Coordinates of C-alpha atoms and ligand atoms in Angstrom, one line a residue:
M1 CA -0.1 0.0 0.0
N2 CA 1.6 3.4 -1.1
K3 CA 1.0 5.4 2.0
I4 CA 1.5 9.2 2.6
D5 CA 3.0 9.1 5.8
N6 CA 6.6 9.9 5.0
I7 CA 6.3 11.6 1.6
N8 CA 7.9 14.9 1.3
F9 CA 5.3 17.0 -0.5
K10 CA 7.4 20.2 -0.9
G11 CA 6.8 21.8 -4.3
E12 CA 3.9 19.4 -5.1
R13 CA 0.2 20.0 -5.5
A14 CA -1.8 16.9 -4.4
V15 CA -5.2 16.2 -6.3
I16 CA -7.2 14.4 -3.5
R17 CA -10.2 12.7 -4.5
V18 CA -12.5 13.1 -1.3
D19 CA -16.0 12.0 -0.8
Y20 CA -17.8 15.1 0.2
N21 CA -21.4 13.6 -0.8
V22 CA -22.8 15.1 2.2
P23 CA -26.5 15.5 3.3
I24 CA -27.7 19.2 2.6
D25 CA -31.0 20.5 3.9
E26 CA -33.6 22.9 2.2
N27 CA -31.5 25.8 3.7
N28 CA -28.3 24.7 2.0
K29 CA -26.9 23.7 5.3
V30 CA -24.7 20.5 5.5
T31 CA -26.3 18.3 8.2
D32 CA -23.6 15.8 8.8
L33 CA -20.0 16.8 8.6
T34 CA -18.5 13.2 9.2
R35 CA -17.4 12.8 5.7
I36 CA -15.6 16.1 5.6
K37 CA -14.0 15.5 9.0
S38 CA -12.8 12.1 7.9
S39 CA -10.7 13.8 5.1
K40 CA -8.9 16.2 7.4
E41 CA -5.9 13.9 8.4
T42 CA -5.0 13.2 4.8
I43 CA -5.2 17.1 3.9
Q44 CA -3.3 18.0 7.0
M45 CA -0.5 15.6 6.2
V46 CA 0.0 17.0 2.8
L47 CA 0.0 20.6 4.0
K48 CA 2.1 19.9 7.1
N49 CA 4.7 18.2 4.8
G50 CA 5.1 21.2 2.4
G51 CA 2.4 20.6 -0.2
S52 CA -0.8 22.5 -1.5
V53 CA -4.1 20.6 -2.1
V54 CA -6.8 20.4 -4.8
L55 CA -9.9 18.7 -3.7
L56 CA -12.3 16.7 -6.1
T57 CA -15.4 15.4 -5.0
H58 CA -19.0 14.6 -6.4
I59 CA -22.2 15.6 -4.6
G60 CA -25.3 13.8 -5.5
R61 CA -26.3 12.6 -8.9
P62 CA -26.6 15.9 -11.1
K63 CA -27.7 15.9 -14.7
G64 CA -25.5 18.5 -15.8
I65 CA -24.9 21.7 -14.1
D66 CA -27.2 21.8 -10.9
R67 CA -26.6 24.9 -8.6
R68 CA -28.2 23.1 -5.7
L69 CA -25.4 20.5 -5.9
S70 CA -22.6 23.0 -6.5
C71 CA -19.6 22.4 -4.1
S72 CA -19.8 26.3 -3.2
V73 CA -22.7 25.0 -1.1
I74 CA -20.4 23.1 1.1
L75 CA -17.4 25.5 1.0
N76 CA -18.1 27.1 4.2
S77 CA -18.3 23.7 6.1
V78 CA -15.1 22.7 4.4
S79 CA -13.3 25.8 5.7
K80 CA -14.6 25.4 9.1
V81 CA -13.5 21.8 9.5
M82 CA -10.1 22.5 7.9
G83 CA -9.7 25.5 10.3
Q84 CA -8.4 27.9 7.3
N85 CA -10.2 29.4 4.2
V86 CA -10.5 27.0 1.6
I87 CA -10.5 28.7 -2.1
F88 CA -13.4 27.6 -4.2
C89 CA -13.0 27.4 -8.0
D90 CA -16.1 27.2 -10.1
E91 CA -14.5 25.1 -12.7
T92 CA -13.4 21.6 -12.6
V93 CA -11.3 21.3 -15.7
G94 CA -9.9 23.4 -18.4
D95 CA -7.6 26.3 -18.7
L96 CA -9.2 28.5 -16.0
A97 CA -9.1 25.5 -13.5
E98 CA -5.5 24.6 -14.2
D99 CA -4.5 28.2 -13.8
A100 CA -6.3 28.7 -10.5
A101 CA -4.6 25.4 -9.3
A102 CA -1.1 26.4 -10.4
K103 CA -1.4 29.6 -8.4
L104 CA -1.9 27.7 -5.1
K105 CA 0.8 28.2 -2.6
P106 CA 2.3 25.7 -0.1
G107 CA -0.4 25.3 2.7
Q108 CA -3.3 26.4 0.6
I109 CA -6.7 24.3 -0.3
M110 CA -8.7 24.6 -3.4
L111 CA -12.0 22.9 -3.7
M112 CA -13.1 22.3 -7.4
E113 CA -16.5 22.3 -8.7
N114 CA -18.6 19.0 -8.6
V115 CA -16.9 16.5 -11.1
R116 CA -20.4 14.9 -11.6
F117 CA -21.5 18.2 -13.4
F118 CA -19.7 16.4 -16.3
K119 CA -21.3 13.3 -17.8
E120 CA -17.8 12.0 -18.5
E121 CA -17.2 11.6 -14.7
T122 CA -19.5 8.6 -14.5
K123 CA -18.6 7.2 -17.7
G124 CA -15.1 6.6 -17.0
D125 CA -13.9 9.0 -19.7
L126 CA -10.3 8.9 -20.2
A127 CA -9.8 12.2 -21.5
F128 CA -11.7 13.7 -18.9
A129 CA -9.6 11.8 -16.3
K130 CA -6.6 13.4 -18.1
S131 CA -7.8 16.9 -17.8
L132 CA -8.5 16.3 -14.1
S133 CA -4.9 15.0 -13.6
K134 CA -3.7 18.3 -14.9
L135 CA -4.7 20.1 -11.7
G136 CA -1.9 18.7 -9.6
T137 CA 1.4 16.7 -9.5
V138 CA 0.6 13.8 -7.1
F139 CA -2.6 11.8 -6.8
I140 CA -4.2 10.8 -3.5
N141 CA -7.4 8.8 -3.3
D142 CA -9.3 9.3 0.0
A143 CA -12.8 8.5 -1.3
F144 CA -13.5 5.0 0.0
G145 CA -17.3 5.6 -0.5
T146 CA -16.6 5.8 -4.3
A147 CA -13.7 3.3 -4.7
H148 CA -16.0 0.6 -6.1
R149 CA -16.5 2.9 -9.2
A150 CA -14.5 3.1 -12.1
H151 CA -15.2 6.9 -12.5
S152 CA -12.7 9.3 -14.2
S153 CA -11.7 11.0 -10.8
T154 CA -12.0 7.8 -8.6
T155 CA -10.1 5.4 -10.8
L156 CA -9.0 6.7 -14.3
I157 CA -7.2 9.8 -13.3
A158 CA -4.4 7.4 -11.4
K159 CA -3.0 6.3 -14.8
F160 CA -1.8 9.8 -15.2
F161 CA 0.5 10.1 -12.2
K162 CA 3.7 8.8 -11.3
Q163 CA 3.1 9.4 -7.7
K164 CA -0.1 8.0 -6.4
Y165 CA -1.1 7.1 -2.8
Y166 CA -3.8 5.9 -0.6
G167 CA -5.2 8.7 1.6
K168 CA -5.4 8.0 5.3
L169 CA -9.1 7.4 5.4
L170 CA -8.7 4.8 2.5
E171 CA -5.9 3.3 4.7
K172 CA -8.0 2.7 7.7
E173 CA -11.0 1.4 5.8
V174 CA -8.9 -1.1 3.9
N175 CA -7.1 -2.2 7.2
S176 CA -10.4 -2.5 8.9
I177 CA -11.9 -4.6 6.4
N178 CA -8.6 -6.9 6.3
K179 CA -9.1 -7.4 10.0
V180 CA -12.4 -8.9 9.4
I181 CA -11.5 -11.0 6.4
E182 CA -7.9 -11.7 6.9
D183 CA -5.6 -10.9 9.7
G184 CA -8.0 -10.1 12.8
K185 CA -8.3 -12.2 15.9
K186 CA -10.4 -15.0 16.3
P187 CA -13.3 -15.8 17.0
K188 CA -14.6 -13.7 14.3
L189 CA -18.3 -12.8 14.3
A190 CA -20.2 -11.2 11.3
I191 CA -23.6 -9.7 12.1
L192 CA -25.9 -9.2 9.0
G193 CA -29.2 -7.6 9.6
G194 CA -31.4 -5.0 7.5
A195 CA -34.0 -5.7 5.0
K196 CA -32.6 -6.7 1.7
I197 CA -31.4 -10.4 1.6
S198 CA -30.8 -10.1 -2.2
S199 CA -28.2 -7.4 -1.6
K200 CA -26.2 -9.3 1.1
I201 CA -26.9 -13.0 0.7
T202 CA -23.6 -13.4 -1.5
I203 CA -21.7 -11.6 1.2
I204 CA -23.0 -14.2 3.6
E205 CA -21.3 -16.8 1.5
S206 CA -18.0 -15.0 1.1
L207 CA -17.9 -14.2 4.9
M208 CA -18.0 -18.0 5.8
R209 CA -14.5 -18.3 4.3
S210 CA -13.2 -15.9 7.2
V211 CA -15.5 -15.8 10.2
D212 CA -16.3 -18.2 12.8
D213 CA -19.9 -17.2 13.5
I214 CA -22.6 -15.5 11.4
L215 CA -25.6 -13.8 13.1
I216 CA -28.4 -13.1 10.8
G217 CA -31.0 -10.4 12.0
G218 CA -33.6 -7.9 11.0
G219 CA -35.8 -8.7 7.9
M220 CA -33.0 -11.1 6.4
A221 CA -34.1 -13.6 9.2
Y222 CA -37.3 -14.5 7.8
T223 CA -36.2 -15.9 4.6
F224 CA -33.9 -18.4 6.5
I225 CA -36.9 -19.5 8.7
K226 CA -39.5 -19.7 5.8
A227 CA -37.0 -21.7 3.8
Q228 CA -36.8 -24.2 6.6
G229 CA -40.7 -24.5 6.8
G230 CA -41.5 -21.9 9.4
L231 CA -44.6 -19.9 9.5
I232 CA -43.5 -16.2 9.3
G233 CA -46.9 -14.3 9.0
D234 CA -46.6 -11.2 7.0
S235 CA -42.8 -10.6 7.7
I236 CA -40.7 -9.7 4.8
C237 CA -39.2 -12.4 2.8
E238 CA -37.7 -13.0 -0.6
L239 CA -39.1 -16.2 -1.8
D240 CA -36.6 -16.5 -4.8
F241 CA -33.8 -16.6 -2.1
C242 CA -35.2 -19.6 0.0
D243 CA -33.4 -22.1 -1.9
Y244 CA -30.0 -20.3 -1.7
A245 CA -30.7 -19.9 2.1
L246 CA -31.1 -23.5 2.6
E247 CA -27.8 -23.9 0.8
L248 CA -26.1 -21.6 2.9
I249 CA -27.3 -23.3 6.1
K250 CA -26.1 -26.7 4.9
K251 CA -22.7 -25.1 3.7
S252 CA -22.2 -23.5 7.0
K253 CA -22.6 -26.8 8.6
S254 CA -20.2 -28.5 6.3
I255 CA -17.4 -25.9 6.8
G256 CA -18.0 -25.5 10.6
V257 CA -19.1 -21.8 10.7
R258 CA -21.8 -21.4 13.2
M259 CA -25.1 -19.7 12.0
H260 CA -27.2 -17.9 14.4
L261 CA -30.8 -16.9 13.9
P262 CA -33.1 -15.3 16.4
T263 CA -35.3 -17.7 18.3
D264 CA -38.1 -15.2 19.2
V265 CA -39.0 -11.8 17.9
V266 CA -41.5 -8.9 18.4
I267 CA -44.2 -9.1 16.2
A268 CA -46.8 -6.2 15.3
N269 CA -50.1 -6.1 13.6
S270 CA -49.0 -3.2 11.5
F271 CA -45.9 -1.2 10.6
S272 CA -46.2 1.4 13.0
N273 CA -45.0 2.6 16.6
N274 CA -48.8 2.3 17.6
A275 CA -49.2 -1.3 16.4
K276 CA -50.2 -4.0 18.8
T277 CA -47.2 -6.2 19.6
H278 CA -46.3 -9.6 21.0
V279 CA -43.3 -11.6 21.5
S280 CA -43.3 -14.8 19.3
K281 CA -41.2 -17.8 18.4
I282 CA -39.8 -16.7 14.9
E283 CA -41.2 -19.8 13.4
C284 CA -44.9 -19.5 14.5
I285 CA -46.1 -16.1 13.3
P286 CA -49.6 -15.8 12.5
K287 CA -51.0 -14.3 9.5
G288 CA -51.7 -10.5 9.8
W289 CA -48.6 -10.2 12.1
Q290 CA -44.9 -9.4 11.1
G291 CA -41.6 -9.8 12.9
L292 CA -40.1 -6.3 13.3
D293 CA -37.2 -6.9 16.1
F294 CA -35.3 -9.3 18.0
G295 CA -37.1 -10.8 21.1
P296 CA -35.8 -10.8 24.7
E297 CA -34.8 -14.5 24.5
S298 CA -32.8 -13.9 21.5
I299 CA -31.2 -10.6 22.8
Q300 CA -30.1 -12.6 25.7
K301 CA -28.5 -15.4 23.6
I302 CA -26.6 -13.2 21.5
K303 CA -24.9 -11.5 24.5
P304 CA -22.2 -14.0 25.2
L305 CA -21.7 -14.6 21.5
I306 CA -20.9 -10.9 21.2
L307 CA -18.8 -10.5 24.3
N308 CA -16.6 -13.7 23.3
S309 CA -15.8 -12.5 19.9
K310 CA -12.5 -10.8 19.1
T311 CA -13.3 -9.4 15.8
I312 CA -16.9 -8.3 14.9
L313 CA -18.3 -6.9 11.6
W314 CA -21.7 -5.3 12.0
N315 CA -23.6 -4.5 8.9
G316 CA -27.5 -3.8 9.1
P317 CA -29.8 -3.3 12.1
L318 CA -31.6 -6.1 14.0
G319 CA -35.0 -4.5 13.8
V320 CA -36.9 -1.6 12.4
F321 CA -34.9 0.9 14.6
E322 CA -36.2 3.8 13.2
L323 CA -39.4 3.1 15.0
D324 CA -39.1 3.2 19.0
A325 CA -41.4 0.2 19.3
F326 CA -38.9 -2.1 17.4
S327 CA -35.5 -0.5 18.2
K328 CA -34.6 -2.8 21.2
G329 CA -32.8 -5.4 19.4
T330 CA -30.5 -2.9 17.8
I331 CA -29.8 -0.9 20.8
A332 CA -28.9 -4.0 22.9
L333 CA -26.7 -5.3 19.9
G334 CA -24.9 -1.8 20.1
E335 CA -24.4 -2.1 24.0
F336 CA -23.0 -5.5 23.6
I337 CA -20.6 -4.5 21.0
T338 CA -19.6 -1.3 23.0
K339 CA -18.9 -3.6 25.8
A340 CA -16.8 -6.1 23.9
T341 CA -14.8 -3.1 22.1
S342 CA -14.0 -1.8 25.5
N343 CA -12.6 -5.1 26.5
G344 CA -10.2 -5.0 23.3
T345 CA -12.3 -6.6 20.5
F346 CA -12.0 -4.9 17.2
S347 CA -15.5 -3.9 15.9
L348 CA -16.2 -2.5 12.4
V349 CA -19.7 -1.1 11.5
G350 CA -20.6 -0.3 8.0
G351 CA -23.5 0.1 5.8
G352 CA -25.9 3.2 5.5
D353 CA -28.4 2.1 8.1
S354 CA -26.1 0.6 10.6
V355 CA -24.1 4.0 10.5
A356 CA -27.4 5.8 11.1
A357 CA -28.3 3.3 13.9
V358 CA -25.0 3.9 15.8
K359 CA -25.4 7.6 15.4
K360 CA -28.9 7.5 16.6
F361 CA -28.3 5.6 19.6
G362 CA -24.9 7.4 20.6
F363 CA -22.6 4.4 19.7
F364 CA -20.6 6.1 17.1
N365 CA -17.6 6.7 19.2
K366 CA -17.7 3.6 20.8
M367 CA -16.9 1.2 17.9
S368 CA -13.4 0.6 16.8
Y369 CA -14.2 1.9 13.3
V370 CA -17.3 2.9 11.4
S371 CA -16.9 2.8 7.9
T372 CA -17.8 5.6 5.5
G373 CA -18.6 3.4 2.4
G374 CA -21.5 1.2 2.3
G375 CA -21.3 -0.2 -1.1
A376 CA -17.6 -0.1 -1.3
M377 CA -17.4 -1.9 2.1
L378 CA -19.8 -4.6 1.0
E379 CA -17.9 -5.3 -2.2
S380 CA -14.6 -5.5 -0.3
L381 CA -16.2 -8.0 1.9
E382 CA -17.2 -10.1 -0.9
G383 CA -13.5 -10.2 -1.8
K384 CA -13.7 -7.8 -4.8
V385 CA -10.7 -5.8 -5.6
L386 CA -12.1 -2.4 -5.8
P387 CA -11.1 -0.6 -9.2
G388 CA -10.2 2.7 -7.2
L389 CA -7.7 0.9 -5.1
K390 CA -6.2 -1.3 -8.0
A391 CA -5.7 2.0 -9.9
L392 CA -3.3 2.9 -7.0
Q393 CA -1.1 0.0 -7.6
K394 CA 2.1 1.1 -9.3
Ligands
AMP401 P1 -30.8 -2.6 4.6 O1 -30.6 -1.5 3.7 O2 -31.0 -3.8 3.7 O3 -29.5 -2.7 5.5 O4 -32.0 -2.6 5.4 C1 -32.2 -1.5 6.5 C2 -33.5 -1.5 6.7 O5 -34.1 -2.7 7.1 C3 -33.8 -0.5 8.0 O6 -34.7 0.7 7.4 C4 -34.6 -1.4 8.9 O7 -36.0 -0.6 9.2 C5 -35.3 -2.5 8.2 N1 -35.6 -3.6 8.9 C6 -35.0 -4.4 10.0 N2 -35.5 -5.3 10.4 C7 -36.9 -5.3 9.6 C8 -37.6 -6.1 9.7 N3 -37.8 -7.3 10.5 N4 -38.8 -6.0 8.9 C9 -38.7 -4.9 8.0 N5 -37.6 -4.0 7.8 C10 -36.7 -4.3 8.6

């Protein structure tokens, strides 16, 4: 891995691909600074070691120029986080952009306009990547959230630089994932929850190569129960995946990976905080009722499993945590992982909704690492080599 730690950036202008695709409210206010804060270490390291910085990012999915998604909207937030005035360039490529970049003095930071104002960006256009590369003398990728995309500014641009590096954020993300799939301490536990089994089922299979225990929670569990002949009432289920679920259960047994499913769940007669609720055995849910959270017995059962694990991956909530009535399982899980982490377990949390859950319930700073990239993390866990990372290899 080409790291930036001991690089002398004197006289260099570093083009850093960051991921500032941050949430912006109707008053043009950035409502979550996490992604901007996560890029600070890399930027400061370049500045401290004598360089200047040109920042490239996308915001949203604009179709052409869209002022609501201009990087000028986030400029003040970036300046505030960096503790200095960041210069804004309302161009992304071309003579004006190159001239502005060339004028940067050591210690200065310039934020370019949204790379996705150009359709060439997402097409992975080589000529556009070449134009972007003219903004600086070295390239650093620190945008883990888009590292699984072969776009011009995330991947192709690297071709045009002799010096190309992993930013500190990218380095941390890759190291954290490697702990789960390669070099972390055993026993290793993967917790997969959330709703969509179709988007995660192949990851379960890949993770079986690396972990000792797999805990399936949230809406995903019901497909496994249904596949084994259980009655799941109106709980969510993807029937097309029942056969695959059975195969996974069989495979886990044959290779000695323990698969854990909830034994009881909180069922409700509607998807609402005001619904009538009961605790039910997961395989005996009556029609008209749906399972929306882990039950008390299941919560108690997972406690020792979590406390005994030395490496934990958590992707996806154990229930509909957005509704108070069904958040107990996810909160208990967060508490158990917090306890394990304080006892030395390495815990990695990733995927949009789990990150939202750890933020909502105050666990964010209690996990070893919270990933900034949902899709990129899932693809890495599947064992795919992300194009953005591959492009950094010399
Ligand atoms: P995913 O994007 O697949 O990680 O799914 C996350 C979503 O799954 C969250 O919005 C949760 O509310 C939802 N979820 C978790 N458990 C259940 C469940 N038992 N039934 C329906 N949705 C669920």
